[in-house]
Every structure is written in C-alpha cells, then in structure tokens.
PDB file of N, CA and C in Angstrom:
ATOM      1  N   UNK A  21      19.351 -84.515  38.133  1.00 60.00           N
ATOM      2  CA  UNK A  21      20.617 -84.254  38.787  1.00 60.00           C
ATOM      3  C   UNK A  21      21.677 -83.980  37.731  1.00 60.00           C
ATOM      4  N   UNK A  22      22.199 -83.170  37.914  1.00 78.00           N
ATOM      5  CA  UNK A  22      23.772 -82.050  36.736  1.00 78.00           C
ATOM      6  C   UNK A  22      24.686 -83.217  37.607  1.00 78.00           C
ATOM      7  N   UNK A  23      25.173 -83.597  36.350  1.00 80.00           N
ATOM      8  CA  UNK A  23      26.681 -84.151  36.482  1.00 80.00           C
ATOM      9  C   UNK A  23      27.695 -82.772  36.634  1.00 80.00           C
ATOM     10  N   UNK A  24      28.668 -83.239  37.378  1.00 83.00           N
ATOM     11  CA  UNK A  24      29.728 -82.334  38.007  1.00 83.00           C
ATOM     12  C   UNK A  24      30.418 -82.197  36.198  1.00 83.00           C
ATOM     13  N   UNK A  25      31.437 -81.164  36.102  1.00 82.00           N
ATOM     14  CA  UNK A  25      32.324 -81.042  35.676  1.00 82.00           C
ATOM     15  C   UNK A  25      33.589 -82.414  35.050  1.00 82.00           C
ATOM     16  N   UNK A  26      34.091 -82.690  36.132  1.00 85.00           N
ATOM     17  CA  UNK A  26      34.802 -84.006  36.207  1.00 85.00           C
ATOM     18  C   UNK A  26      34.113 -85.154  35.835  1.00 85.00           C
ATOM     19  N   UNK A  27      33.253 -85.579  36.447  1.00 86.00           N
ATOM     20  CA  UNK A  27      32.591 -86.274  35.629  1.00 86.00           C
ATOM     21  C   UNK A  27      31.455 -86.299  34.328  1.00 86.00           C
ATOM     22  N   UNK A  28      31.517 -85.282  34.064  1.00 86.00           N
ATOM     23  CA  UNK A  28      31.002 -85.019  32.598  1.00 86.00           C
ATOM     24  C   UNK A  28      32.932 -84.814  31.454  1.00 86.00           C
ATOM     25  N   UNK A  29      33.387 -84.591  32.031  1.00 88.00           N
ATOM     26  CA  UNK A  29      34.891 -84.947  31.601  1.00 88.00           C
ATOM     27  C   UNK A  29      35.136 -86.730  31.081  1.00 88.00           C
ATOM     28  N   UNK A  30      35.163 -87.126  32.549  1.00 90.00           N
ATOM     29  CA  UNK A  30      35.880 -89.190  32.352  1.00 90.00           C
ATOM     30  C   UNK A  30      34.851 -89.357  31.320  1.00 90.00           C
ATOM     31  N   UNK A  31      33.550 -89.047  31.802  1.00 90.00           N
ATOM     32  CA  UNK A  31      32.746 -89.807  30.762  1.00 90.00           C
ATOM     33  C   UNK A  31      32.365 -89.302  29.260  1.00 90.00           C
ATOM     34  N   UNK A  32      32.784 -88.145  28.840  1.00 90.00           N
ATOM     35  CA  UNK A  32      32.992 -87.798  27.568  1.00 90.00           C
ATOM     36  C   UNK A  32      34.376 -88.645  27.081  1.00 90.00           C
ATOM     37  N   UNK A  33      35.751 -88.459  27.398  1.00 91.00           N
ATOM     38  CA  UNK A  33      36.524 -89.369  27.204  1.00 91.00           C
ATOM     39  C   UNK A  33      36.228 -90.670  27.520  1.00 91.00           C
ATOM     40  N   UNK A  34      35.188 -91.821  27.978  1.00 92.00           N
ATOM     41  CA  UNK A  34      35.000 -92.831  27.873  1.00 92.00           C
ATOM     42  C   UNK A  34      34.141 -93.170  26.933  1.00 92.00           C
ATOM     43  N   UNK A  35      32.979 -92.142  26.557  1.00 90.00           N
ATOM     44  CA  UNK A  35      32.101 -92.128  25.334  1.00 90.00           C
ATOM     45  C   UNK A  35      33.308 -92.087  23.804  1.00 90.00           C
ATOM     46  N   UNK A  36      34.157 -91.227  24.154  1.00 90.00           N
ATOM     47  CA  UNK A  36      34.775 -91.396  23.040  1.00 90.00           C
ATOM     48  C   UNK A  36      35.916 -92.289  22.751  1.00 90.00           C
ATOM     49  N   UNK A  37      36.466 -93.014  23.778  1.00 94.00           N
ATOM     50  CA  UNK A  37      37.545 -93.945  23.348  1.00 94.00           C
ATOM     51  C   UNK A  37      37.254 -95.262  23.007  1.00 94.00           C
ATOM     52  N   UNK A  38      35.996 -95.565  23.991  1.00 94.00           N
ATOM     53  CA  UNK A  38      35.206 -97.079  23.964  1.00 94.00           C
ATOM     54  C   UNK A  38      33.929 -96.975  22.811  1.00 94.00           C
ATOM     55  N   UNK A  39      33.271 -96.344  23.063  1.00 90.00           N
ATOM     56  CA  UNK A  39      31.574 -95.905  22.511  1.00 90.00           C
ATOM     57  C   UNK A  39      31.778 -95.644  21.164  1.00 90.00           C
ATOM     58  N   UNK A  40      32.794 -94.622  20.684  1.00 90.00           N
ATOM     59  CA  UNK A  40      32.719 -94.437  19.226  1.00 90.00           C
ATOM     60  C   UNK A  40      33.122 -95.630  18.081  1.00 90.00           C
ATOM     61  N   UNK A  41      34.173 -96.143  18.801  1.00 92.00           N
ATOM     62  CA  UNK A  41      34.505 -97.066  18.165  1.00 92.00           C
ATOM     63  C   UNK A  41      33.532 -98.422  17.663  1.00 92.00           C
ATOM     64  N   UNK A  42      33.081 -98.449  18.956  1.00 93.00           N
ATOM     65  CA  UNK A  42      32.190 -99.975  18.870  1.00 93.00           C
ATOM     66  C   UNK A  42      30.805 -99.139  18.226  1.00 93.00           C
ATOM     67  N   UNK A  43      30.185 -98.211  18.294  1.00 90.00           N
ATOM     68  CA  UNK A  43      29.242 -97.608  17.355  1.00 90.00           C
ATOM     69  C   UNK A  43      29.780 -97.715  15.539  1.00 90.00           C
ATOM     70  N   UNK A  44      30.947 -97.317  15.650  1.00 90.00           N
ATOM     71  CA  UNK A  44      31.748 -97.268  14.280  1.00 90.00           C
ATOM     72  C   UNK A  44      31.673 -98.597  13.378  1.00 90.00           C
ATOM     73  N   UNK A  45      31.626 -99.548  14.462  1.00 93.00           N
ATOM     74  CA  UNK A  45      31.669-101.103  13.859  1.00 93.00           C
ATOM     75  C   UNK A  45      30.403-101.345  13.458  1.00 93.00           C
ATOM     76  N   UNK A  46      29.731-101.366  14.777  1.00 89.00           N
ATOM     77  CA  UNK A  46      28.408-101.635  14.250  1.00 89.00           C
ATOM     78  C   UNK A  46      27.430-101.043  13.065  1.00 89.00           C
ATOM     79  N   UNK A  47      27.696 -99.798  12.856  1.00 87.00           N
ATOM     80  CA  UNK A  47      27.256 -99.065  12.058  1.00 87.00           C
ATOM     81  C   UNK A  47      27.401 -99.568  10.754  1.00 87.00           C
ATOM     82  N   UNK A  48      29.084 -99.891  10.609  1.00 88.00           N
ATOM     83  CA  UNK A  48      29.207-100.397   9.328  1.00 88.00           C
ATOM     84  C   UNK A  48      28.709-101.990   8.779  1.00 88.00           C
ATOM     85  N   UNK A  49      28.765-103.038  10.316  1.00 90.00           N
ATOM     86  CA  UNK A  49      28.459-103.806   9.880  1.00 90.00           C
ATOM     87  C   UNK A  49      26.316-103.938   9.661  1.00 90.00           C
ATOM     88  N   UNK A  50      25.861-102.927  10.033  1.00 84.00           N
ATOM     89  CA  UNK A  50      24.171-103.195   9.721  1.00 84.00           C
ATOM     90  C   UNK A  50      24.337-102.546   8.044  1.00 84.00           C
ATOM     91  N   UNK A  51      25.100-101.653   7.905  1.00 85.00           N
ATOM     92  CA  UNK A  51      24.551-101.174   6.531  1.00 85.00           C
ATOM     93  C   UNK A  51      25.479-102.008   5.272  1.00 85.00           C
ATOM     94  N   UNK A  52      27.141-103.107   5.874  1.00 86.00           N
ATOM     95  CA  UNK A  52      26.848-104.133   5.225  1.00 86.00           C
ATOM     96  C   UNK A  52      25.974-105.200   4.569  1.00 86.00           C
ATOM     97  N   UNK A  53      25.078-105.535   5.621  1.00 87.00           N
ATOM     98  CA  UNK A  53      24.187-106.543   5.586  1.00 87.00           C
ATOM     99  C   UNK A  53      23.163-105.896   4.116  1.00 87.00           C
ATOM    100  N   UNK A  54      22.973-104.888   3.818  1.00 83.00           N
ATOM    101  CA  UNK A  54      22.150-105.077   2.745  1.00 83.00           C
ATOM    102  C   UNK A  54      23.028-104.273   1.496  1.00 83.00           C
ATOM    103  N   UNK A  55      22.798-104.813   0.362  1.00 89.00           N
ATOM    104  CA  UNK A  55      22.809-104.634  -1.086  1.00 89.00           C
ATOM    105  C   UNK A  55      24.085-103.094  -1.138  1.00 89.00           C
ATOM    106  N   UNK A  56      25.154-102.962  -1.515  1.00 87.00           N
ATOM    107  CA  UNK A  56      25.726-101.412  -1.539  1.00 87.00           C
ATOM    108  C   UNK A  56      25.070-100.466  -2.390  1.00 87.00           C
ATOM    109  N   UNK A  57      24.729 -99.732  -1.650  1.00 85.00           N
ATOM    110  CA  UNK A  57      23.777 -98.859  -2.355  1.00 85.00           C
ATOM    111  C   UNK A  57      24.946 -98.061  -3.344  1.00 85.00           C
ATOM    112  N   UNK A  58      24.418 -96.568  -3.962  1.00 89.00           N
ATOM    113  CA  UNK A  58      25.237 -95.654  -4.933  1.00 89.00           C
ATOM    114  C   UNK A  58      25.682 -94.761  -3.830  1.00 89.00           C
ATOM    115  N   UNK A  59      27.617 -94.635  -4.059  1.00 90.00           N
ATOM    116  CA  UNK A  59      28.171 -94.258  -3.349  1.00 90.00           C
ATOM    117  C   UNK A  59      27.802 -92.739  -2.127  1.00 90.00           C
ATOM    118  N   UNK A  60      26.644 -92.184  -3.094  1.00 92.00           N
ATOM    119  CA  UNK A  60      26.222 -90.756  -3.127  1.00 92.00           C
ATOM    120  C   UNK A  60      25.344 -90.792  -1.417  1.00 92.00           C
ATOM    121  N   UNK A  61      24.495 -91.882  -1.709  1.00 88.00           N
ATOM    122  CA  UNK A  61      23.746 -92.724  -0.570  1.00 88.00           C
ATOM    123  C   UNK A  61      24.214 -93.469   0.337  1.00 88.00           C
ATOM    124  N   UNK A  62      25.196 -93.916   0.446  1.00 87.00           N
ATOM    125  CA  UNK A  62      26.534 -94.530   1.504  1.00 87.00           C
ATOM    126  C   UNK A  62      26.451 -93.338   2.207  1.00 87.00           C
ATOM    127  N   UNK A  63      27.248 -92.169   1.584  1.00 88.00           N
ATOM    128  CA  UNK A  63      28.127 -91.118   2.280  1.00 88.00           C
ATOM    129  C   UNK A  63      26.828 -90.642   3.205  1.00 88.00           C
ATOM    130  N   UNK A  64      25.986 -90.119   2.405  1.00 90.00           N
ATOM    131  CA  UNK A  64      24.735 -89.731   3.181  1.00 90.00           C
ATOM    132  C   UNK A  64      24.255 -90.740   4.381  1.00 90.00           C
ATOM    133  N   UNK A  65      24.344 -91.824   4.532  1.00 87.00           N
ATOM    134  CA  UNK A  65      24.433 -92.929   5.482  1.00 87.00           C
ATOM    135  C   UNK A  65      25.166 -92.433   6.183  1.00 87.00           C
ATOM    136  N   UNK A  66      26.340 -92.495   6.141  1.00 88.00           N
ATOM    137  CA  UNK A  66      27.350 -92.557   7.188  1.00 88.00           C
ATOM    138  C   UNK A  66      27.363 -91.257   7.966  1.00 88.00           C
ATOM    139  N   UNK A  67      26.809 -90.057   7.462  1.00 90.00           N
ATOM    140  CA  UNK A  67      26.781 -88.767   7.428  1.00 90.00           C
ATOM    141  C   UNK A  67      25.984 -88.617   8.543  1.00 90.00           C
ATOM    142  N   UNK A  68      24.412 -89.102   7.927  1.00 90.00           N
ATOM    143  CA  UNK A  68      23.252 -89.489   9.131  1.00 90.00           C
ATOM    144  C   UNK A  68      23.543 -89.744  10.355  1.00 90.00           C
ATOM    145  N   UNK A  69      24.476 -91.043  10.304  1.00 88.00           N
ATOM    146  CA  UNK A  69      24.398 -91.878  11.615  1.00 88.00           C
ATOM    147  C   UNK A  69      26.057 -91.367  12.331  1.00 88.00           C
ATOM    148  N   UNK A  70      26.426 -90.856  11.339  1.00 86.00           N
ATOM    149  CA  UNK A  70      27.894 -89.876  12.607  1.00 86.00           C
ATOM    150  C   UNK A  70      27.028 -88.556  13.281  1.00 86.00           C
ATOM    151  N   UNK A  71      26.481 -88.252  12.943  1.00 89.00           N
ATOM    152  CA  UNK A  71      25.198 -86.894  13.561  1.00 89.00           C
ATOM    153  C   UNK A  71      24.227 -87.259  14.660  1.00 89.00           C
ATOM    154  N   UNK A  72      23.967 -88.548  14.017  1.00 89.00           N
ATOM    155  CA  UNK A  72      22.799 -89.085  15.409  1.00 89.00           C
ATOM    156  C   UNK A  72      23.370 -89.739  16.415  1.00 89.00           C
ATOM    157  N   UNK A  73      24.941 -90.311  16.332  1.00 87.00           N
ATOM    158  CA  UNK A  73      25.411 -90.922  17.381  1.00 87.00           C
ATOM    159  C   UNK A  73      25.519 -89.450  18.533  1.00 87.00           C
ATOM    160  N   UNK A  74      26.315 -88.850  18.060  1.00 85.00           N
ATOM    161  CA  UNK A  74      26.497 -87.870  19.558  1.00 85.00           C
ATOM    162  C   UNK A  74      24.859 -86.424  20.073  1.00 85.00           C
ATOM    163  N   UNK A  75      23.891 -86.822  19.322  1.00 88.00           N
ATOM    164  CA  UNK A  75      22.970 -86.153  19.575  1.00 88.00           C
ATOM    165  C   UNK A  75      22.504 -86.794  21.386  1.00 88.00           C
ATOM    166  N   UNK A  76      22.078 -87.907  21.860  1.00 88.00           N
ATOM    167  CA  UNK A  76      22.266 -88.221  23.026  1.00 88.00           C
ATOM    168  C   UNK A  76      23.394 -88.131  24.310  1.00 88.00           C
ATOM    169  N   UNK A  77      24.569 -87.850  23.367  1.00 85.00           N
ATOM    170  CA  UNK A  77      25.436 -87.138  24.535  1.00 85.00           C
ATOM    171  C   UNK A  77      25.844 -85.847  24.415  1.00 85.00           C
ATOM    172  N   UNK A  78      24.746 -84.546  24.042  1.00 85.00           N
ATOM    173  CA  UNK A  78      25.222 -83.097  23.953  1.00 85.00           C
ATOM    174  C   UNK A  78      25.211 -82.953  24.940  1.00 85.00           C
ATOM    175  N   UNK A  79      24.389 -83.004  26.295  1.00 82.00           N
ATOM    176  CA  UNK A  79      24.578 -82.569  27.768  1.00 82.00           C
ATOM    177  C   UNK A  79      26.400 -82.847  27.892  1.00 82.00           C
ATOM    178  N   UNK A  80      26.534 -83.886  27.784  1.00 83.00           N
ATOM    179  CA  UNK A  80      27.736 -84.580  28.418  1.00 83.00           C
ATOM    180  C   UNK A  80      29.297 -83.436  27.743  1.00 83.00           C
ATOM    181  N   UNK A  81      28.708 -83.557  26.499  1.00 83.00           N
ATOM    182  CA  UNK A  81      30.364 -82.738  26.145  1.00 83.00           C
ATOM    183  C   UNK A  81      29.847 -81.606  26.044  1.00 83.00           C
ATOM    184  N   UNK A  82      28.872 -80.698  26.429  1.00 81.00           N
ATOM    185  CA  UNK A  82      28.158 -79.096  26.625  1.00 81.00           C
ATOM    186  C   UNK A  82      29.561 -79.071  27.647  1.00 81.00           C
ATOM    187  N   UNK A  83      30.455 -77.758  27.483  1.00 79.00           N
ATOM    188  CA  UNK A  83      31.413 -77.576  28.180  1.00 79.00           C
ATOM    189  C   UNK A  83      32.832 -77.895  28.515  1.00 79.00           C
ATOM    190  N   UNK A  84      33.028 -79.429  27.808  1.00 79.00           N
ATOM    191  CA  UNK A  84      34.478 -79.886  28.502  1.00 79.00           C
ATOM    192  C   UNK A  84      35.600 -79.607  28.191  1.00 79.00           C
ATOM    193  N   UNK A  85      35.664 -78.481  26.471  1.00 77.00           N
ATOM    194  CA  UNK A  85      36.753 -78.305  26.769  1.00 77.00           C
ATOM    195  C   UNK A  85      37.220 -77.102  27.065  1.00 77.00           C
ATOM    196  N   UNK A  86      36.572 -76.554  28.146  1.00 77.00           N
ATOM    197  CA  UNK A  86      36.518 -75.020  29.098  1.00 77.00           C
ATOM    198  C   UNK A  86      37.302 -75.801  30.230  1.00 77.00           C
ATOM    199  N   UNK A  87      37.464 -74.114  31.221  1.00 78.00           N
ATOM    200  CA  UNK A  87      37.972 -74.796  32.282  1.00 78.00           C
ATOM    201  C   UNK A  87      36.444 -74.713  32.968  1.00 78.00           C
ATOM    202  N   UNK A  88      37.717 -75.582  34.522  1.00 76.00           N
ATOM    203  CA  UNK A  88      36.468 -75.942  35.714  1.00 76.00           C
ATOM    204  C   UNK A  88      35.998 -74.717  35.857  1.00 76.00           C
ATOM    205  N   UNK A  89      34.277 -75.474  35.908  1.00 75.00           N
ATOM    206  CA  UNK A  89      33.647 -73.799  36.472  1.00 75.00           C
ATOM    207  C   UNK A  89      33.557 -73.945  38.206  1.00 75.00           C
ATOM    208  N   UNK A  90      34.124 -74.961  38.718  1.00 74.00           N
ATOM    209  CA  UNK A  90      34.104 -74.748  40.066  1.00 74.00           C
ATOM    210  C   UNK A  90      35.348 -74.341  40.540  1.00 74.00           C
ATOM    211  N   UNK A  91      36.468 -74.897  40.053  1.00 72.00           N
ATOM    212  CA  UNK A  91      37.888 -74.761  39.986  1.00 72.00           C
ATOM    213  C   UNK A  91      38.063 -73.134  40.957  1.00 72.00           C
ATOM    214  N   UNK A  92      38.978 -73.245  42.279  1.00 75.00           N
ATOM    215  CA  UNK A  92      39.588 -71.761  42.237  1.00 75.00           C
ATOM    216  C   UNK A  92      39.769 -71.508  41.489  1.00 75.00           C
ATOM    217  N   UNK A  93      39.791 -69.666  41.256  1.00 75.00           N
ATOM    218  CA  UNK A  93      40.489 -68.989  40.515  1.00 75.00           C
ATOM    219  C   UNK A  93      42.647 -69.233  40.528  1.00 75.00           C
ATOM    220  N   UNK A  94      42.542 -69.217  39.269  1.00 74.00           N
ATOM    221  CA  UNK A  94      44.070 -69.539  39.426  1.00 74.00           C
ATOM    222  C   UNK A  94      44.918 -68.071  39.052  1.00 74.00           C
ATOM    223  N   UNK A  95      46.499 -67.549  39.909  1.00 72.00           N
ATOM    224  CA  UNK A  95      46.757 -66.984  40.236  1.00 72.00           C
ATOM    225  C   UNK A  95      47.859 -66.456  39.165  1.00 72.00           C
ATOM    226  N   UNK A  96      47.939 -66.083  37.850  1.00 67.00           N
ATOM    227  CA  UNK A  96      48.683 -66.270  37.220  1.00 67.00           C
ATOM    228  C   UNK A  96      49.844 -64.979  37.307  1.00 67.00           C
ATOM    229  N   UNK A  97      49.536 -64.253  37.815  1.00 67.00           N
ATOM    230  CA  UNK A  97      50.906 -63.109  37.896  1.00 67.00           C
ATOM    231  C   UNK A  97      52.120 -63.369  38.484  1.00 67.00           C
ATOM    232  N   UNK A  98      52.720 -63.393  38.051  1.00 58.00           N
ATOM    233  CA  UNK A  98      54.319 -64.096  38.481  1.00 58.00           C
ATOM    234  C   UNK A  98      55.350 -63.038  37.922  1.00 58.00           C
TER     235      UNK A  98
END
C-alpha cells in the first residue's frame, strides 16, 4: 500500500525532527564506547552512518518537496 502524499509529508518531517536527532545521539554515543580511532576514520564513520540512516526512508522523502500530485490544478492568472 503507497502512502498518500500528505502523509509521506508529516512523516518525513517527523523522521526528521524526532528520528534524526535521537539517531545522531546514538550514533555518537556507540562509536564513543570504543578507543578514538585516527580522525581520517571517525569522519569516514560518521560519513557511513549519515548515508545509511536515510537509506530506509527513500520511499518516504521520494517526492516531498514537489507539489501535490493529487492537488487541483491551481489557477494562477490573475
């Protein structure tokens, strides 16, 4: 089942106001937990896992910042 428009909308803005953040934490605090690697290998870390977080939500933001594709046509000649 295709999520509508609108709701592939709330929930891209809820993936990103709530979800990134608390991914952001966690992220940093697992690759705290061991030894700091050489800065070269950090970046590449962080690089990795900012790439693999939104690979599970490409459906979701495929589109949102278009308009509605159901939306009337809107009437702009004035």
């Amino acid at each position: 089942m295709a999520l509508s428009y609108k709701t592939r909308r709330k929930l891209s803005l809820l993936i990103l106001l709530v979800g990134l953040p608390l991914y952001i934490v966690v992220a940093v605090n697992v690759v705290g937990l061991f030894d700091r690697p050489p800065i070269w290998l950090e970046l590449l870390i962080y690089v990795g896992l900012g790439i693999l977080w939104a690979l599970p939500f490409k459906a979701v933001f495929k589109g949102v910042g278009q308009e509605d594709p159901d939306a009337p046509p809107r009437n702009d000649t004035e």
